[in-house]
CSV table of C-alpha atoms in Angstrom, one decimal:
chain,number,residue,atom,x,y,z
R,10,MET,CA,61.2,43.9,-9.1
R,11,TYR,CA,62.6,46.7,-10.2
R,12,ALA,CA,65.4,48.8,-12.1
R,13,GLN,CA,64.8,52.4,-12.6
R,14,ALA,CA,67.2,54.1,-14.7
R,15,LEU,CA,68.4,55.7,-11.9
R,16,ASP,CA,72.0,56.2,-13.5
R,17,ALA,CA,70.6,58.7,-15.4
R,18,VAL,CA,69.7,60.8,-12.1
R,19,GLY,CA,73.0,60.5,-10.3
R,20,GLN,CA,76.1,61.5,-11.9
R,21,THR,CA,78.3,59.0,-13.6
R,22,ALA,CA,82.0,59.3,-12.8
R,23,PRO,CA,83.8,60.0,-15.9
R,24,ALA,CA,86.7,57.8,-16.8
R,25,GLY,CA,89.9,59.0,-15.5
R,26,PRO,CA,93.0,60.1,-17.8
R,27,GLU,CA,95.3,58.3,-15.1
R,28,ASP,CA,93.6,54.8,-16.3
R,29,GLY,CA,96.0,54.7,-19.5
R,30,GLU,CA,97.1,51.5,-20.7
R,31,ARG,CA,95.2,49.6,-17.9
R,32,GLY,CA,92.1,51.5,-19.0
R,33,GLN,CA,92.4,50.5,-22.5
R,34,ARG,CA,93.0,46.8,-21.8
R,35,PHE,CA,89.6,46.9,-19.5
R,36,GLN,CA,87.4,48.7,-22.4
R,37,ARG,CA,88.9,45.7,-24.9
R,38,ARG,CA,87.7,43.1,-22.3
R,39,VAL,CA,84.5,44.8,-22.1
R,40,ASP,CA,84.2,45.4,-25.6
R,41,ALA,CA,84.9,41.4,-26.4
R,42,GLU,CA,82.1,40.8,-23.9
R,43,GLN,CA,84.3,39.5,-21.1
R,44,ARG,CA,82.7,39.6,-17.8
R,45,ILE,CA,84.8,41.9,-15.4
R,46,GLU,CA,85.2,40.2,-11.7
R,47,PRO,CA,85.6,41.8,-8.2
R,48,ASN,CA,89.3,41.2,-8.0
R,49,ASP,CA,90.1,42.4,-11.7
R,50,TRP,CA,91.3,46.1,-12.1
R,51,MET,CA,88.4,48.5,-13.3
R,52,PRO,CA,88.4,52.2,-13.9
R,53,ALA,CA,87.2,54.1,-10.5
R,54,GLY,CA,84.3,55.5,-12.5
R,55,TYR,CA,83.3,52.2,-13.4
R,56,ARG,CA,83.2,51.0,-9.8
R,57,LYS,CA,81.6,53.9,-8.4
R,58,THR,CA,78.8,54.0,-11.1
R,59,LEU,CA,78.2,50.3,-10.5
R,60,THR,CA,77.9,50.8,-6.6
R,61,ARG,CA,75.5,53.1,-6.9
R,62,GLN,CA,73.6,51.4,-9.3
R,63,ILE,CA,73.4,47.9,-7.7
R,64,SER,CA,73.0,49.3,-4.3
R,65,GLN,CA,70.1,51.6,-5.4
R,66,HIS,CA,68.8,48.4,-7.2
R,67,ALA,CA,69.0,46.5,-3.8
R,68,HIS,CA,67.4,49.4,-2.0
R,69,SER,CA,64.5,49.5,-4.4
R,70,GLU,CA,63.6,45.7,-4.0
R,71,ILE,CA,63.8,46.2,0.0
R,72,VAL,CA,61.4,49.4,-0.2
R,73,GLY,CA,59.3,47.6,-2.8
R,74,MET,CA,58.0,45.3,-0.2
R,75,LEU,CA,56.2,47.7,1.8
R,76,PRO,CA,53.4,48.8,-0.7
R,77,GLU,CA,52.5,45.0,-1.2
R,78,GLY,CA,53.0,44.2,2.4
R,79,ASN,CA,49.9,46.6,2.9
R,80,TRP,CA,47.6,44.0,1.5
R,81,ILE,CA,49.0,40.8,3.1
R,82,THR,CA,46.6,40.8,5.6
R,83,ARG,CA,43.5,41.7,3.3
R,84,ALA,CA,44.4,39.3,0.7
R,85,PRO,CA,41.0,38.0,-0.6
R,86,THR,CA,41.7,34.4,-0.8
R,87,LEU,CA,44.1,32.1,0.8
R,88,ARG,CA,45.6,31.3,-2.6
R,89,ARG,CA,46.4,35.2,-3.1
R,90,LYS,CA,47.7,35.8,0.3
R,91,ALA,CA,50.2,32.8,-0.1
R,92,ALA,CA,51.1,34.0,-3.4
R,93,LEU,CA,51.7,37.5,-2.2
R,94,LEU,CA,53.6,36.4,0.7
R,95,ALA,CA,56.0,34.4,-1.7
R,96,LYS,CA,56.6,37.5,-4.1
R,97,ILE,CA,57.3,39.7,-0.9
R,98,GLN,CA,59.9,37.0,0.1
R,99,ASP,CA,61.2,37.0,-3.3
R,100,GLU,CA,61.6,40.9,-3.5
R,101,CYS,CA,63.5,40.7,-0.1
R,102,GLY,CA,65.7,37.9,-1.6
R,103,HIS,CA,66.5,40.1,-4.6
R,104,GLY,CA,67.4,43.0,-2.4
R,105,LEU,CA,69.9,40.4,-0.6
R,106,TYR,CA,71.5,39.3,-3.8
R,107,LEU,CA,72.1,42.8,-4.8
R,108,TYR,CA,73.4,43.8,-1.8
R,109,ALA,CA,76.0,41.1,-2.0
R,110,ALA,CA,76.8,41.8,-5.5
R,111,ALA,CA,77.5,45.6,-4.4
R,112,GLU,CA,79.5,44.5,-1.7
R,113,THR,CA,82.0,43.1,-4.1
R,114,LEU,CA,82.8,46.3,-5.3
R,115,GLY,CA,84.3,47.1,-1.8
R,116,CYS,CA,81.6,48.8,0.1
R,117,ALA,CA,80.3,47.3,3.5
R,118,ARG,CA,76.4,46.3,3.5
R,119,GLU,CA,76.2,48.7,6.8
R,120,GLU,CA,77.3,51.7,4.8
R,121,LEU,CA,74.8,50.9,1.8
R,122,VAL,CA,71.9,50.4,4.5
R,123,GLU,CA,72.8,53.6,6.1
R,124,GLN,CA,72.6,55.6,2.7
R,125,LEU,CA,69.0,54.4,2.4
R,126,LEU,CA,68.1,55.2,6.0
R,127,THR,CA,69.6,58.8,5.8
R,128,GLY,CA,68.1,59.4,2.3
R,129,LYS,CA,71.3,60.0,0.8
R,130,ALA,CA,70.6,56.9,-1.7
R,131,LYS,CA,67.9,56.7,-4.1
R,132,TYR,CA,65.6,54.1,-4.9
R,133,SER,CA,62.9,53.5,-7.6
R,134,SER,CA,60.3,56.2,-7.6
R,135,ILE,CA,57.4,54.0,-8.3
R,136,PHE,CA,57.4,52.5,-4.6
R,137,ASN,CA,56.5,56.1,-3.4
R,138,TYR,CA,52.7,55.6,-4.6
R,139,PRO,CA,50.4,54.2,-2.2
R,140,THR,CA,48.3,50.9,-2.6
R,141,LEU,CA,44.9,52.1,-2.1
R,142,THR,CA,43.1,49.0,-3.2
R,143,TRP,CA,43.2,45.2,-3.7
R,144,ALA,CA,43.5,45.8,-7.6
R,145,ASP,CA,46.7,47.8,-7.1
R,146,ILE,CA,48.3,44.5,-6.3
R,147,GLY,CA,47.0,43.3,-9.5
R,148,ALA,CA,48.6,46.4,-11.2
R,149,ILE,CA,51.9,46.4,-9.5
R,150,GLY,CA,52.8,42.7,-10.4
R,151,TRP,CA,51.3,43.3,-14.3
R,152,LEU,CA,52.9,46.8,-14.9
R,153,VAL,CA,55.7,47.2,-12.1
R,154,ASP,CA,57.1,43.8,-12.4
R,155,GLY,CA,56.5,44.0,-15.8
R,156,ALA,CA,58.4,47.1,-16.3
R,157,ALA,CA,61.2,45.9,-14.1
R,158,ILE,CA,61.5,42.6,-16.2
R,159,MET,CA,62.0,44.7,-19.5
R,160,ASN,CA,64.8,46.8,-17.8
R,161,GLN,CA,66.5,43.7,-16.0
R,162,ILE,CA,66.8,41.0,-18.9
R,163,PRO,CA,69.3,43.3,-20.6
R,164,LEU,CA,71.3,43.5,-17.1
R,165,CYS,CA,71.7,39.6,-17.0
R,166,ARG,CA,74.2,40.4,-19.9
R,167,CYS,CA,75.9,43.4,-17.6
R,168,SER,CA,79.6,43.4,-17.9
R,169,TYR,CA,80.1,43.0,-14.0
R,170,GLY,CA,79.8,39.2,-13.5
R,171,PRO,CA,78.4,39.5,-9.8
R,172,TYR,CA,75.4,41.7,-10.9
R,173,ALA,CA,74.9,39.9,-14.1
R,174,ARG,CA,74.6,36.6,-12.3
R,175,ALA,CA,72.4,37.9,-9.6
R,176,MET,CA,70.1,39.1,-12.5
R,177,ILE,CA,69.8,36.1,-13.8
R,178,ARG,CA,68.5,34.7,-10.7
R,179,ILE,CA,66.1,37.8,-10.2
R,180,CYS,CA,64.8,37.4,-13.8
R,181,LYS,CA,64.1,33.7,-13.4
R,182,GLU,CA,62.0,34.4,-10.3
R,183,GLU,CA,60.3,37.3,-11.4
R,184,SER,CA,58.2,36.0,-14.1
R,185,PHE,CA,55.7,34.5,-11.5
R,186,HIS,CA,55.5,37.8,-10.2
R,187,GLN,CA,54.1,39.4,-13.4
R,188,ARG,CA,51.9,36.6,-14.2
R,189,GLN,CA,50.1,36.5,-10.9
R,190,GLY,CA,49.5,40.3,-10.9
R,191,TYR,CA,47.9,39.8,-14.5
R,192,GLU,CA,45.6,36.9,-13.1
R,193,ILE,CA,44.5,39.3,-10.2
R,194,MET,CA,43.7,41.9,-13.0
R,195,LEU,CA,42.0,39.4,-14.9
R,196,THR,CA,39.7,37.8,-12.1
R,197,LEU,CA,38.8,41.3,-11.1
R,198,CYS,CA,38.0,42.2,-15.1
R,199,GLN,CA,35.7,39.1,-15.3
R,200,GLY,CA,33.8,40.0,-11.8
R,201,THR,CA,31.2,42.7,-11.2
R,202,PRO,CA,31.2,46.1,-12.7
R,203,GLN,CA,32.4,47.5,-9.4
R,204,GLN,CA,35.4,45.0,-9.6
R,205,LYS,CA,36.3,45.8,-13.0
R,206,GLU,CA,36.0,49.5,-12.1
R,207,MET,CA,38.7,49.1,-9.6
R,208,ALA,CA,41.1,47.3,-11.8
R,209,GLN,CA,40.4,50.3,-14.4
R,210,ASP,CA,41.2,52.9,-11.6
R,211,ALA,CA,44.2,50.8,-10.5
R,212,LEU,CA,45.4,50.9,-14.2
R,213,ASN,CA,44.7,54.7,-14.1
R,214,ARG,CA,46.9,55.5,-11.2
R,215,TRP,CA,49.9,53.3,-12.2
R,216,TRP,CA,50.1,53.9,-15.7
R,217,TRP,CA,52.2,56.9,-16.0
R,218,PRO,CA,54.4,56.4,-13.1
R,219,CYS,CA,55.2,52.9,-14.6
R,220,LEU,CA,56.2,54.8,-17.7
R,221,MET,CA,58.5,57.0,-15.6
R,222,MET,CA,60.4,54.2,-14.2
R,223,PHE,CA,62.6,53.8,-17.4
R,224,GLY,CA,64.0,57.2,-16.4
R,225,PRO,CA,64.4,60.3,-18.4
R,226,SER,CA,64.1,60.7,-22.1
R,227,ASP,CA,67.7,59.9,-23.4
R,228,LYS,CA,67.7,63.5,-25.2
R,229,GLN,CA,67.9,64.7,-21.3
R,230,SER,CA,70.0,61.9,-20.0
R,231,LEU,CA,73.4,63.3,-19.8
R,232,HIS,CA,75.5,60.3,-18.6
R,233,SER,CA,74.2,57.2,-20.4
R,234,ALA,CA,77.2,57.4,-23.0
R,235,ASP,CA,79.7,55.8,-20.1
R,236,THR,CA,77.3,53.3,-19.2
R,237,MET,CA,76.7,52.3,-22.6
R,238,LYS,CA,80.4,52.1,-23.3
R,239,TRP,CA,81.0,49.9,-20.3
R,240,LYS,CA,78.4,47.8,-21.2
R,241,ILE,CA,76.4,48.2,-17.9
R,242,LYS,CA,73.3,49.3,-19.7
R,243,ARG,CA,72.5,48.1,-23.3
R,244,PHE,CA,69.4,49.9,-24.2
R,245,SER,CA,68.4,53.4,-24.0
R,246,ASN,CA,65.6,54.6,-21.4
R,247,ASP,CA,63.3,55.5,-24.5
R,248,ASP,CA,63.7,52.2,-26.4
R,249,LEU,CA,63.0,50.2,-23.3
R,250,ARG,CA,60.0,52.2,-22.6
R,251,GLN,CA,58.9,51.5,-25.9
R,252,LYS,CA,59.2,48.3,-25.8
R,253,PHE,CA,57.2,47.9,-22.4
R,254,VAL,CA,54.3,50.2,-23.9
R,255,ASP,CA,54.1,47.9,-27.2
R,256,ALA,CA,54.0,44.5,-24.8
R,257,THR,CA,51.6,45.9,-22.4
R,258,VAL,CA,48.9,47.9,-24.3
R,259,PRO,CA,47.1,44.4,-25.9
R,260,GLN,CA,47.4,43.0,-22.5
R,261,GLY,CA,45.4,45.7,-21.1
R,262,HIS,CA,43.0,45.6,-24.4
R,263,TYR,CA,42.6,41.9,-23.6
R,264,LEU,CA,41.4,42.6,-19.9
R,265,GLY,CA,38.9,45.3,-21.6
R,266,LEU,CA,40.5,48.1,-20.0
R,267,SER,CA,41.2,51.6,-21.5
R,268,PHE,CA,44.7,53.5,-21.0
R,269,PRO,CA,44.8,57.0,-19.3
R,270,ASP,CA,46.2,58.2,-22.3
R,271,PRO,CA,44.1,60.0,-25.0
R,272,ASP,CA,47.2,60.1,-27.4
R,273,LEU,CA,47.9,56.4,-27.2
R,274,GLN,CA,47.6,55.2,-30.8
R,275,PHE,CA,48.9,52.3,-32.8
R,276,ASP,CA,51.0,53.6,-35.5
R,277,ALA,CA,51.0,51.0,-38.5
R,278,HIS,CA,53.8,52.0,-40.2
R,279,SER,CA,56.2,51.4,-37.5
R,280,GLY,CA,54.4,48.8,-35.7
R,281,HIS,CA,54.5,50.6,-32.3
R,282,TRP,CA,52.0,52.2,-29.8
R,283,ARG,CA,52.9,55.9,-29.7
R,284,PHE,CA,51.9,57.3,-26.4
R,285,GLY,CA,51.5,61.1,-25.2
R,286,ALA,CA,54.0,63.1,-23.1
R,287,ILE,CA,55.1,62.2,-19.8
R,288,ASP,CA,55.1,64.6,-16.7
R,289,TRP,CA,58.5,64.8,-15.9
R,290,SER,CA,57.8,67.4,-13.3
R,291,GLU,CA,55.9,64.6,-11.3
R,292,PHE,CA,58.9,62.1,-11.5
R,293,LYS,CA,61.3,65.0,-10.4
R,294,ARG,CA,59.1,65.7,-7.5
R,295,VAL,CA,58.7,62.1,-6.3
R,296,LEU,CA,62.3,61.5,-6.7
R,297,ALA,CA,63.4,64.3,-4.6
R,298,GLY,CA,61.3,63.0,-1.9
R,299,ASP,CA,58.0,64.7,-2.4
R,300,GLY,CA,55.9,61.9,-3.5
R,301,PRO,CA,52.5,60.8,-1.8
R,302,CYS,CA,54.5,58.0,0.3
R,303,ASN,CA,58.3,59.1,0.5
R,304,ARG,CA,58.3,60.0,4.1
R,305,GLU,CA,56.2,57.1,5.1
R,306,ARG,CA,58.3,54.7,3.1
R,307,LEU,CA,61.5,56.0,4.7
R,308,ALA,CA,60.0,56.0,8.2
R,309,ALA,CA,58.8,52.2,7.9
R,310,ARG,CA,62.4,51.1,7.0
R,311,ARG,CA,63.9,53.4,9.9
R,312,ARG,CA,61.6,52.1,12.4
R,313,VAL,CA,62.1,48.3,11.5
R,314,HIS,CA,66.0,48.8,11.3
R,315,GLU,CA,66.1,50.4,14.8
R,316,GLU,CA,63.4,47.9,16.3
R,317,GLY,CA,65.8,45.0,14.8
R,318,ALA,CA,68.8,46.7,16.4
R,319,TRP,CA,68.7,44.4,19.7
R,320,VAL,CA,68.4,41.2,17.3
R,321,ARG,CA,71.5,41.5,15.5
R,322,ALA,CA,73.5,42.9,18.7
R,323,ALA,CA,72.2,39.8,20.4
R,324,ALA,CA,73.2,37.5,17.8
R,325,LEU,CA,76.7,39.0,17.6
R,326,ALA,CA,76.9,38.7,21.1
R,327,HIS,CA,75.9,35.3,21.4
R,328,ALA,CA,78.2,34.0,18.4
R,329,LYS,CA,81.2,35.8,20.1
R,330,LYS,CA,80.5,34.2,23.5
R,331,ARG,CA,80.1,30.7,21.7
R,332,ALA,CA,83.6,31.3,20.0
R,333,LYS,CA,85.1,32.4,23.1
R,334,ASN,CA,83.7,29.2,25.0
R,335,GLN,CA,84.8,27.1,22.7
R,336,ALA,CA,88.4,28.2,22.3
R,337,LYS,CA,88.8,28.1,25.9
R,338,ASN,CA,87.7,24.6,25.8
R,339,GLU,CA,90.4,23.9,23.2
R,340,ALA,CA,93.1,25.4,25.2
R,341,GLU,CA,92.1,23.6,28.6
R,342,ASN,CA,91.6,20.2,27.0
R,343,PRO,CA,93.8,19.9,24.1
R,344,ALA,CA,94.5,16.1,24.9
R,345,GLU,CA,91.0,15.1,25.4
R,346,ASN,CA,89.9,16.6,22.1
R,347,GLN,CA,92.9,15.2,20.0
R,348,ALA,CA,91.9,11.5,21.9
R,349,GLU,CA,88.6,11.9,20.7
R,350,ASN,CA,89.3,12.6,17.3
R,351,GLN,CA,91.6,9.7,16.9
R,352,ALA,CA,89.2,7.4,18.9
R,353,GLU,CA,86.6,7.9,16.2
R,354,ASN,CA,86.2,5.0,13.9
R,355,PRO,CA,87.4,6.4,10.4
R,356,ALA,CA,84.2,4.5,9.0
R,357,GLU,CA,81.9,6.0,11.2
R,358,ARG,CA,83.2,9.4,10.6
R,359,ALA,CA,82.1,8.8,6.8
R,360,SER,CA,78.9,7.7,7.4
R,361,GLU,CA,78.3,10.6,9.8
R,362,ALA,CA,79.7,13.1,7.2
R,363,GLN,CA,77.1,11.5,4.7
R,364,THR,CA,74.3,11.7,6.9
R,365,THR,CA,74.8,15.3,7.8
R,366,GLY,CA,74.9,16.2,4.1
R,367,GLU,CA,78.4,16.3,3.6
Q,9,MET,CA,74.5,54.7,13.8
Q,10,SER,CA,77.8,52.7,13.8
Q,11,GLU,CA,76.7,49.1,14.2
Q,12,ALA,CA,79.1,46.2,14.4
Q,13,ARG,CA,79.5,44.6,11.3
Q,14,SER,CA,78.1,41.0,10.6
Q,15,PRO,CA,80.3,38.5,9.2
Q,16,LEU,CA,80.3,37.4,5.5
Q,17,TRP,CA,79.6,33.8,4.2
Q,18,GLU,CA,79.8,32.3,0.9
Q,19,VAL,CA,76.9,29.9,0.1
Q,20,PHE,CA,77.1,26.5,-2.0
Q,21,ILE,CA,74.4,24.4,-2.9
Q,22,ARG,CA,74.1,21.0,-4.3
Q,23,SER,CA,71.1,20.9,-6.4
Q,24,ARG,CA,70.7,17.1,-6.8
Q,25,ASN,CA,72.1,13.9,-5.6
Q,26,GLY,CA,75.5,13.1,-7.4
Q,27,LEU,CA,76.1,16.6,-8.1
Q,28,SER,CA,79.1,18.7,-6.5
Q,29,HIS,CA,78.3,21.7,-4.5
Q,30,LYS,CA,78.4,25.1,-6.4
Q,31,HIS,CA,78.8,28.5,-5.4
Q,32,VAL,CA,75.4,30.8,-5.7
Q,33,GLY,CA,76.3,33.6,-3.5
Q,34,SER,CA,77.0,35.3,-0.3
Q,35,LEU,CA,75.4,36.7,2.6
Q,36,HIS,CA,75.6,38.3,6.1
Q,37,ALA,CA,75.0,36.1,9.5
Q,38,ALA,CA,76.2,36.5,12.8
Q,39,ASP,CA,77.2,32.8,13.1
Q,40,VAL,CA,77.2,29.3,11.2
Q,41,THR,CA,73.6,28.4,12.6
Q,42,LEU,CA,72.2,31.7,11.3
Q,43,ALA,CA,73.9,31.4,8.4
Q,44,LEU,CA,72.6,28.2,7.4
Q,45,GLU,CA,69.0,29.1,7.9
Q,46,ALA,CA,69.6,32.5,6.0
Q,47,ALA,CA,71.0,30.2,3.2
Q,48,ARG,CA,68.0,28.4,3.3
Q,49,ASP,CA,65.6,31.4,3.1
Q,50,ILE,CA,67.9,33.3,0.4
Q,51,TYR,CA,69.1,31.0,-2.1
Q,52,THR,CA,66.8,27.7,-2.1
Q,53,ARG,CA,63.1,29.3,-2.2
Q,54,ARG,CA,62.1,27.0,-5.3
Q,55,GLY,CA,63.6,23.9,-4.4
Q,56,GLU,CA,67.0,24.4,-5.8
Q,57,ALA,CA,69.1,22.4,-3.2
Q,58,ILE,CA,69.3,19.0,-1.3
Q,59,SER,CA,72.5,20.3,0.7
Q,60,ILE,CA,74.0,23.8,2.0
Q,61,TRP,CA,77.8,24.6,2.7
Q,62,VAL,CA,78.4,28.0,4.2
Q,63,VAL,CA,82.0,28.9,4.6
Q,64,PRO,CA,83.2,32.2,6.0
Q,65,SER,CA,84.1,34.5,3.1
Q,66,ASN,CA,87.5,35.3,4.8
Q,67,ALA,CA,88.5,31.7,4.9
Q,68,ILE,CA,88.9,31.6,1.1
Q,69,THR,CA,92.2,32.1,-0.6
Q,70,ALA,CA,91.8,33.2,-4.1
Q,71,SER,CA,94.4,33.2,-6.9
Q,72,ASP,CA,95.4,36.9,-8.1
Q,73,PRO,CA,93.6,37.4,-11.6
Q,74,ALA,CA,97.1,39.3,-12.3
Q,75,ASP,CA,98.9,35.6,-12.0
Q,76,ARG,CA,96.4,33.9,-14.4
Q,77,ASP,CA,99.0,33.7,-17.2
Q,78,LEU,CA,101.5,32.6,-14.8
Q,79,LEU,CA,99.3,29.8,-13.6
Q,80,PHE,CA,97.4,28.7,-16.0
Q,81,GLU,CA,99.3,29.2,-19.3
Q,82,PRO,CA,101.7,26.1,-18.8
Q,83,ALA,CA,98.8,24.1,-19.3
Q,84,ASN,CA,97.4,25.7,-22.3
Q,85,SER,CA,100.6,24.7,-24.2
Q,86,LYS,CA,100.2,21.1,-23.4
Q,87,ILE,CA,97.8,19.8,-26.1
Q,88,TYR,CA,99.5,16.5,-25.9
Q,89,ARG,CA,97.3,16.0,-22.6
Q,90,HIS,CA,94.2,15.7,-24.6
Q,91,PRO,CA,93.0,12.5,-26.3
Q,92,THR,CA,92.5,14.0,-29.8
Q,93,PHE,CA,96.0,14.7,-29.9
Q,94,TYR,CA,96.9,11.4,-30.9
Q,95,ASP,CA,95.7,9.5,-34.2
Q,96,VAL,CA,94.2,6.5,-34.1
Q,97,PRO,CA,93.2,4.9,-37.5
Q,98,ASP,CA,89.5,4.9,-37.9
Q,99,GLU,CA,89.3,0.9,-38.5
Q,100,VAL,CA,90.7,0.6,-35.0
Q,101,GLY,CA,87.1,1.8,-33.7
Q,102,HIS,CA,86.2,3.8,-30.9
Q,103,MET,CA,89.1,4.2,-28.2
């Protein structure tokens, strides 16, 4: 779902002077739009920045399941419930693709998860807002996923191969998310006055936090130079935010809804929708841990992690026991195993391989 | 919170009959049965596959990017291995 511009909030490690000739060769490859792969040499700052960005992106996908999960049992129809379940499964899958991409940079999955659970790593601030009504599920799909897509499409061309490939898969799957959200909003807006009011209320509450998803203004962002140079990031936070507003405002008007921004107006000269000032103190507060649901979200993640510990331990113990038994069997009956293999008819083996799929 | 680490697997899927398996990503699982199930859930939610391979990541030996020239440059200079290297008159037709 999300990629918030968290890079501007953390610290981008600067390029080290020791990189020298290798560093220049690396930059030439990046400039030539070549993809950097896990085994390639890369500056320590590049590795560190990417590890942080990809893992925080993964955490966002995982935590992002929580606000929507709140409505699975209360979805109004079976169709909506099936779609919501599928969407939340996708978010989980996206988190897992991204953790795998982060791991190619040399960190362990367990370390990344621990950073989330101890609060050391950040995740998108948007998921610290509550989902109070069913309309919030519509607003999340339409606005939060819409903002995420704006942010993620350029990441499909990120210089780091595993991240770019994960983003391609994610973007492909994500467009259904936004459409199902908009459909929920549309249905509510065509319903009773109370239903339309619910949709308006959801838009009122989600609009500003969605604009904050793109991260602080470029004027305040100290670290985007390196990520731009390394082609991790291709557009500035402000450019992406403007693109999102331009795409979204007409969609909202089609629904017959209004935006909670008295300064919002179309600038015919530039062709852009101009919007009012964003309350960055709210953004900082939520990111620092003091949003409406920060504690609840982390507590939920910690609880399921702890409750699942015995399952993970049992699976590993079982795998270990089976491997041990197998090794023991082979050691005790080497002749038998060999005879068994030889006795097998080659034609039979071939057909067996086919029926098992390979 | 020092938990035992679970093994990493590489996932390959055959998307259609007649095509080869292609690498799609990796995942963590305790054993081969769980790895196959996880691969099904993570990489084939939209009918992307008719068959899955999972391979322990540590079973893969990869070439070193630093050896790229050493390994692959010799083939680059042998353009006579390609059919277009040879002149055949147009009158002869398609060959």
